[in-house]
Coordinates of C-alpha atoms and ligand atoms in Angstrom, one line a residue:
X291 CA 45.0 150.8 -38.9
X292 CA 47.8 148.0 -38.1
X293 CA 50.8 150.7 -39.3
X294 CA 52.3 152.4 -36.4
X295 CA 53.1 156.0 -38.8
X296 CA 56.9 157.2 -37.3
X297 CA 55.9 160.5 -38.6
X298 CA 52.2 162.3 -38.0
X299 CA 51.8 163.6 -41.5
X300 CA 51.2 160.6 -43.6
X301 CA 48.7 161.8 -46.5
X302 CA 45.7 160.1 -46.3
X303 CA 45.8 158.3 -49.4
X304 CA 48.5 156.7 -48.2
X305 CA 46.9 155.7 -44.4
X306 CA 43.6 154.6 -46.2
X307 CA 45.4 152.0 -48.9
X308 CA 48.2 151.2 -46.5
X309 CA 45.2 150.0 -43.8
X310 CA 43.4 148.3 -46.6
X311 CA 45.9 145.8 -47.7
X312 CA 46.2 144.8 -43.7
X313 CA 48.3 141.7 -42.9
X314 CA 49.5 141.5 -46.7
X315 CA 51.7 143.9 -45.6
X316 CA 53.5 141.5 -43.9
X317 CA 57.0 143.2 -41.9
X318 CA 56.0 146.5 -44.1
X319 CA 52.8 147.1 -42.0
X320 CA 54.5 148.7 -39.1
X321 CA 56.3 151.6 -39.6
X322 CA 56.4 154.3 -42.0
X323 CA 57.8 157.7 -42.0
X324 CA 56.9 160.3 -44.5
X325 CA 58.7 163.5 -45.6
X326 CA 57.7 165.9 -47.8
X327 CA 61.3 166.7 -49.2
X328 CA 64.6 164.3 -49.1
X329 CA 68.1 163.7 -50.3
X330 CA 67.3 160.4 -50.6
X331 CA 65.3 158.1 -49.2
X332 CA 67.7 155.6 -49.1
X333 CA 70.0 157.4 -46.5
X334 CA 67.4 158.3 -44.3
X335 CA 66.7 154.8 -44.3
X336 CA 69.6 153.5 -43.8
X337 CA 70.7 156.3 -41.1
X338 CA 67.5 154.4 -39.2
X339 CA 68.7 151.0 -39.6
X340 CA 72.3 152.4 -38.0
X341 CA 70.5 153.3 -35.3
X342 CA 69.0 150.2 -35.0
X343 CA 65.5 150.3 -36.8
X344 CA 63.8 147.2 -37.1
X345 CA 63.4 145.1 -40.5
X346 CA 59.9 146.6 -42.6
X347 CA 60.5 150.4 -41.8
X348 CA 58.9 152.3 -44.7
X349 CA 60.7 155.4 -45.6
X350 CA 58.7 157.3 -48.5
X351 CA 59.4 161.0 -49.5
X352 CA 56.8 163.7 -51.8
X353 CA 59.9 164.9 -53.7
X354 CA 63.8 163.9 -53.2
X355 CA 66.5 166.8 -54.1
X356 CA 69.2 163.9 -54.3
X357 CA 67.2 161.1 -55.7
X358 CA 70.0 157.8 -56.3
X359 CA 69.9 155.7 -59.0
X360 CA 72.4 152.6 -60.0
X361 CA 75.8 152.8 -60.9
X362 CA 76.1 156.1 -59.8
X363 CA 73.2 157.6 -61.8
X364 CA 70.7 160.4 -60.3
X365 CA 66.9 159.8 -59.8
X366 CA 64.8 162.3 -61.0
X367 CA 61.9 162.7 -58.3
X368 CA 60.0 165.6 -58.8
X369 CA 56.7 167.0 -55.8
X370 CA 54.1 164.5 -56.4
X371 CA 55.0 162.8 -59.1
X372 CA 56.4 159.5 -58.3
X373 CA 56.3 157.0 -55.4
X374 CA 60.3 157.4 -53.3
X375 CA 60.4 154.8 -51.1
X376 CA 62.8 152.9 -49.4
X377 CA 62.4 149.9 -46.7
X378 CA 65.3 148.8 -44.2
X379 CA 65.5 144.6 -44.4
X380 CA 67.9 142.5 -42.2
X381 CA 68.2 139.3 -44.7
X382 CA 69.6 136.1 -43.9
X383 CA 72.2 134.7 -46.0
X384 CA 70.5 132.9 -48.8
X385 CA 67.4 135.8 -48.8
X386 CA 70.1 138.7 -49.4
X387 CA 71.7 136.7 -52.4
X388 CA 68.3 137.2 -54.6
X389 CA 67.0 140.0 -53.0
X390 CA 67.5 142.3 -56.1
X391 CA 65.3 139.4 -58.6
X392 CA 62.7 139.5 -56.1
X393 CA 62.4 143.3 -55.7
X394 CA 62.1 143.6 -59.2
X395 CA 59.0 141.0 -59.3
X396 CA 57.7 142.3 -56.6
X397 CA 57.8 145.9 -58.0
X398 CA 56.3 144.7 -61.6
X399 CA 53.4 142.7 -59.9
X400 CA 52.6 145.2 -57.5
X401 CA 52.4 147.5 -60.4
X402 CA 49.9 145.1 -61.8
X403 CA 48.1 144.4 -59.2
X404 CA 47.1 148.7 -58.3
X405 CA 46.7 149.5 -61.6
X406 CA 46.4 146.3 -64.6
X407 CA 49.4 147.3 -66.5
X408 CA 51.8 144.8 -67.6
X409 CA 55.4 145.5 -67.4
X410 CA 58.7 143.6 -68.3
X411 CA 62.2 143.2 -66.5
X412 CA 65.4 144.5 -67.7
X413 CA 68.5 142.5 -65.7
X414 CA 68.4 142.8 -62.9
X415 CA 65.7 144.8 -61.7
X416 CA 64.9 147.7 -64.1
X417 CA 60.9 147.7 -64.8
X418 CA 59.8 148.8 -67.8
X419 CA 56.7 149.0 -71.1
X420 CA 58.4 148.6 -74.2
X421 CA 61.6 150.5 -74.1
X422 CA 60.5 152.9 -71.6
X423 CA 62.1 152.9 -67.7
X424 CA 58.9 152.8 -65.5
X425 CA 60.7 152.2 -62.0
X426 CA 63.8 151.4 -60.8
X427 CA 65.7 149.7 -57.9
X428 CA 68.4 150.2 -55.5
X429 CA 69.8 148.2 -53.3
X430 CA 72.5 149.3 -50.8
X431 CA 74.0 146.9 -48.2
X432 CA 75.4 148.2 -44.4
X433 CA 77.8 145.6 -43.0
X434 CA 78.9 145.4 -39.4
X435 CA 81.8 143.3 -38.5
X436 CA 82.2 142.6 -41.9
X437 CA 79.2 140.8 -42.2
X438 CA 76.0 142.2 -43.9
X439 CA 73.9 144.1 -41.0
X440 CA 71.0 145.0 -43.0
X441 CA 69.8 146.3 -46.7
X442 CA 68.1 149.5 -48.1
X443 CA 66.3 148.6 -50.6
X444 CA 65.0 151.6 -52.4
X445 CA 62.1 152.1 -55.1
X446 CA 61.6 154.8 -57.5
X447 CA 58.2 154.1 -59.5
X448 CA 57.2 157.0 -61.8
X449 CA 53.5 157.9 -61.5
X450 CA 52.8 160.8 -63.4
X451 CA 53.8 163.2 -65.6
X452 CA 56.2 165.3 -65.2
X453 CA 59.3 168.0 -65.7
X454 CA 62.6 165.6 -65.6
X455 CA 66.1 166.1 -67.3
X456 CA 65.8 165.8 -71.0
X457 CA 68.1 162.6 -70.7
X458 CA 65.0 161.2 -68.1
X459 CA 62.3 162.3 -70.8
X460 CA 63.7 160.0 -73.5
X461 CA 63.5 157.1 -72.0
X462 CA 61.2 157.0 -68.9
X463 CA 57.2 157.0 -68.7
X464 CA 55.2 157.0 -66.5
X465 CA 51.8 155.1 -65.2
X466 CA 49.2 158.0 -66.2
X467 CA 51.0 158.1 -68.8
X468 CA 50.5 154.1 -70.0
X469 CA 47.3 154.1 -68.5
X470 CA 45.5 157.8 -69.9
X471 CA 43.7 157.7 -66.6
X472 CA 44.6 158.6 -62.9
X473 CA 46.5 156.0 -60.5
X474 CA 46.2 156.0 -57.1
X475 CA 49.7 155.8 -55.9
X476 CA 48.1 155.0 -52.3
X477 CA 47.4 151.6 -53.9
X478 CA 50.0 151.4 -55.9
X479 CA 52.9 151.6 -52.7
X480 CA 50.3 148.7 -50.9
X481 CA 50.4 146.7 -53.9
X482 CA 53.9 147.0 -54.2
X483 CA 54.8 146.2 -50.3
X484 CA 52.1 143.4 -50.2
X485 CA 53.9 141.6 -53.4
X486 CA 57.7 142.7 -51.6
X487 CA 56.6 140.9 -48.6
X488 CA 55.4 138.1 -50.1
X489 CA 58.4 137.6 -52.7
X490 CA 60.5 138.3 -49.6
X491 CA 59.0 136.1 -47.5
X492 CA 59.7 133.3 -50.4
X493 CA 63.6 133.7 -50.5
X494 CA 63.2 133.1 -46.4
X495 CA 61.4 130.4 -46.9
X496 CA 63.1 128.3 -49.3
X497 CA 61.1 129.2 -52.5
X498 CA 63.6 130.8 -54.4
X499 CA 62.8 129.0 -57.3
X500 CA 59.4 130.4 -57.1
X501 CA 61.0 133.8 -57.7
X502 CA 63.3 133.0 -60.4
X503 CA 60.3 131.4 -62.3
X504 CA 58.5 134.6 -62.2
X505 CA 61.3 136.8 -63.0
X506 CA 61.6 134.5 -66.0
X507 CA 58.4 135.5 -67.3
X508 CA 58.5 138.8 -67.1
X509 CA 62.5 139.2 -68.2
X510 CA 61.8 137.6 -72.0
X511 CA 62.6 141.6 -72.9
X512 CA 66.1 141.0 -72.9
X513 CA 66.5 137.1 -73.7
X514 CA 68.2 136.8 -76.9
X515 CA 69.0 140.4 -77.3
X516 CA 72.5 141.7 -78.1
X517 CA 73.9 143.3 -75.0
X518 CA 77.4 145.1 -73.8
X519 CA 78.3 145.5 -70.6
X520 CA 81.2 146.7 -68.1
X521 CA 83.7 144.4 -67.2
X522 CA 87.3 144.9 -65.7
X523 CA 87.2 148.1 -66.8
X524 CA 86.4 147.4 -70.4
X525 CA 83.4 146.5 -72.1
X526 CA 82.1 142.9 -73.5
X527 CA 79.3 142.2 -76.2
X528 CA 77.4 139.0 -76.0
X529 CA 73.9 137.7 -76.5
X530 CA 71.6 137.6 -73.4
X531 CA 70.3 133.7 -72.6
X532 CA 68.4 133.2 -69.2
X533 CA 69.2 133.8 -65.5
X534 CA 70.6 131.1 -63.3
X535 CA 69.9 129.8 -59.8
X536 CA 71.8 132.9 -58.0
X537 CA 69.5 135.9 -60.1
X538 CA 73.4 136.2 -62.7
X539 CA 72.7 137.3 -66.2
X540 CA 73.9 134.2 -68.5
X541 CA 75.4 136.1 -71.5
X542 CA 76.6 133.8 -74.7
X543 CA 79.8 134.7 -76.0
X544 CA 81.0 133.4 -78.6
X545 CA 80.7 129.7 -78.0
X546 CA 81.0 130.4 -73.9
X547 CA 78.1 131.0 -71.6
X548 CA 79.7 133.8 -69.4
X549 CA 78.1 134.7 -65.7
X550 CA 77.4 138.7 -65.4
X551 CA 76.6 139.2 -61.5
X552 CA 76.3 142.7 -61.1
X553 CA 76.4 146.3 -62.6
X554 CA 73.6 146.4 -65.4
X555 CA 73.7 145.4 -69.4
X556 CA 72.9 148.2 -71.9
X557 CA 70.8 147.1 -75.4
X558 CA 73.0 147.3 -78.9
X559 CA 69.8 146.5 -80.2
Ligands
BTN661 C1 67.8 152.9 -60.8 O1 67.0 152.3 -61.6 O2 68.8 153.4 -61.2 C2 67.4 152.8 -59.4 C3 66.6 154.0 -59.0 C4 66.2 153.9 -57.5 C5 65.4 155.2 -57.1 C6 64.9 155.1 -55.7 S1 63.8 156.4 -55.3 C7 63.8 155.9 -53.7 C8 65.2 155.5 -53.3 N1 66.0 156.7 -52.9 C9 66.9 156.9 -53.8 O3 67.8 157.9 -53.7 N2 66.9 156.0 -54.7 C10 65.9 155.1 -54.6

């Protein structure tokens, strides 16, 4: 066992698939702290890196009562059914600017990796089959001396059935319920941490290219669709293109290519 478990009751599912994927684990192999029951993983996470906790900790959660989502959505996380997780990273400059591309990659191929099922991206980082949500992303930034001091970066991946909101029901699924089989979420979190570190370890490296290739391929769900999102406190229509260099959402309107950089882009289509 190379992880060095914060907490003593890490299911064993968990222990046995986090010590077979070894050094893939890269920073995520060292600590993780389990919970049965959260507000969010997210601010336990990112109460640790306040503290002082090093880059890689693992934060995962059985069920979360306060379960975040983007742009001030909820996450619905019911007992059992979903992988909560959260990881405290302390990027360098050009690593935090892409950091949201290459969680979503790393989310999709670890997803493909456990369990064989293809998924696509939704800009930036939204996973889904079809039209269906299959996990989601949330990044949250602490800054210190006005300078970023680390990230949260927070992943919801929905792994079986389950009781959610109505609103959740329409347009969420689930990997069991993709699949028609059982999924080993054990796997699925290693999987998912192996391809994070790895993606991660790219945007250090000077690979960043590498990402944004492979977010290309799986992002063709979007390209060329009509899209609408927030801006100044209105709305804008346009027609989704590619993303650039920086992980921005190139939107044509009109006869003008127009840079989206944050928030999220809802389908007219
Ligand atoms: C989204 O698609 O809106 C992002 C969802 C992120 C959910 C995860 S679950 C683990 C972590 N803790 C939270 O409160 N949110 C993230």
């Amino acid at each position: 066992m190379t992880a060095r478990f914060v907490t003593e009751n890490v299911p064993p599912d968990i222990t046995e698939a986090l010590a077979r994927a070894g050094s893939r684990l890269g920073p995520f192999g060292n600590q993780l702290s389990w919970h049965e029951e959260v507000g969010s993983t997210n601010d336990l996470a990112a109460a640790a890196a306040e503290a002082g906790a090093s880059e890689g900790l693992v934060v995962v959660a059985n069920t979360q009562s306060l379960g975040r989502g983007r742009v001030g959505r909820s996450w619905s996380s019911p007992p059992g059914a979903g992988l909560y997780v959260s990881v405290v990273l302390r990027p360098g400059g050009s690593a935090l600017r892409l950091l949201t591309i290459a969680a979503g990659v790393a989310i999709a191929e670890g997803v493909h990796a456990a369990s064989g099922l293809e998924t696509s991206l939704k800009w930036p980082n939204d996973v889904y089959v079809d039209s269906r949500k299959l996990a989601g992303i949330l990044a949250e930034a602490g800054s210190s001396a006005g300078a970023v001091d680390h990230v949260v970066l927070g992943f919801g991946i929905n792994i079986r059935r389950a009781t959610h909101p109505p609103d959740v029901v329409a347009r969420a699924t689930s990997l069991e319920s993709e699949l028609g089989r059982d999924v080993d979420r054990g796997l699925v979190l290693a999987e998912c941490l192996a391809a994070l570190s790895n993606r991660y370890g790219m945007l250090q490296t000077g690979a960043a290219d590498d990402v944004i290739a492979a977010w290309r391929k799986r992002g063709a769900l979007l390209m060329g669709r009509a899209v609408e999102w927030a801006d100044d406190g209105g709305s804008r229509r346009g027609r989704a293109e590619d993303i650039d260099a920086t992980g921005a959402l190139l939107v044509r309107v009109d006869d003008r290519i127009v840079r989206v950089i944050s928030g999220e882009v809802r389908w007219l289509a």
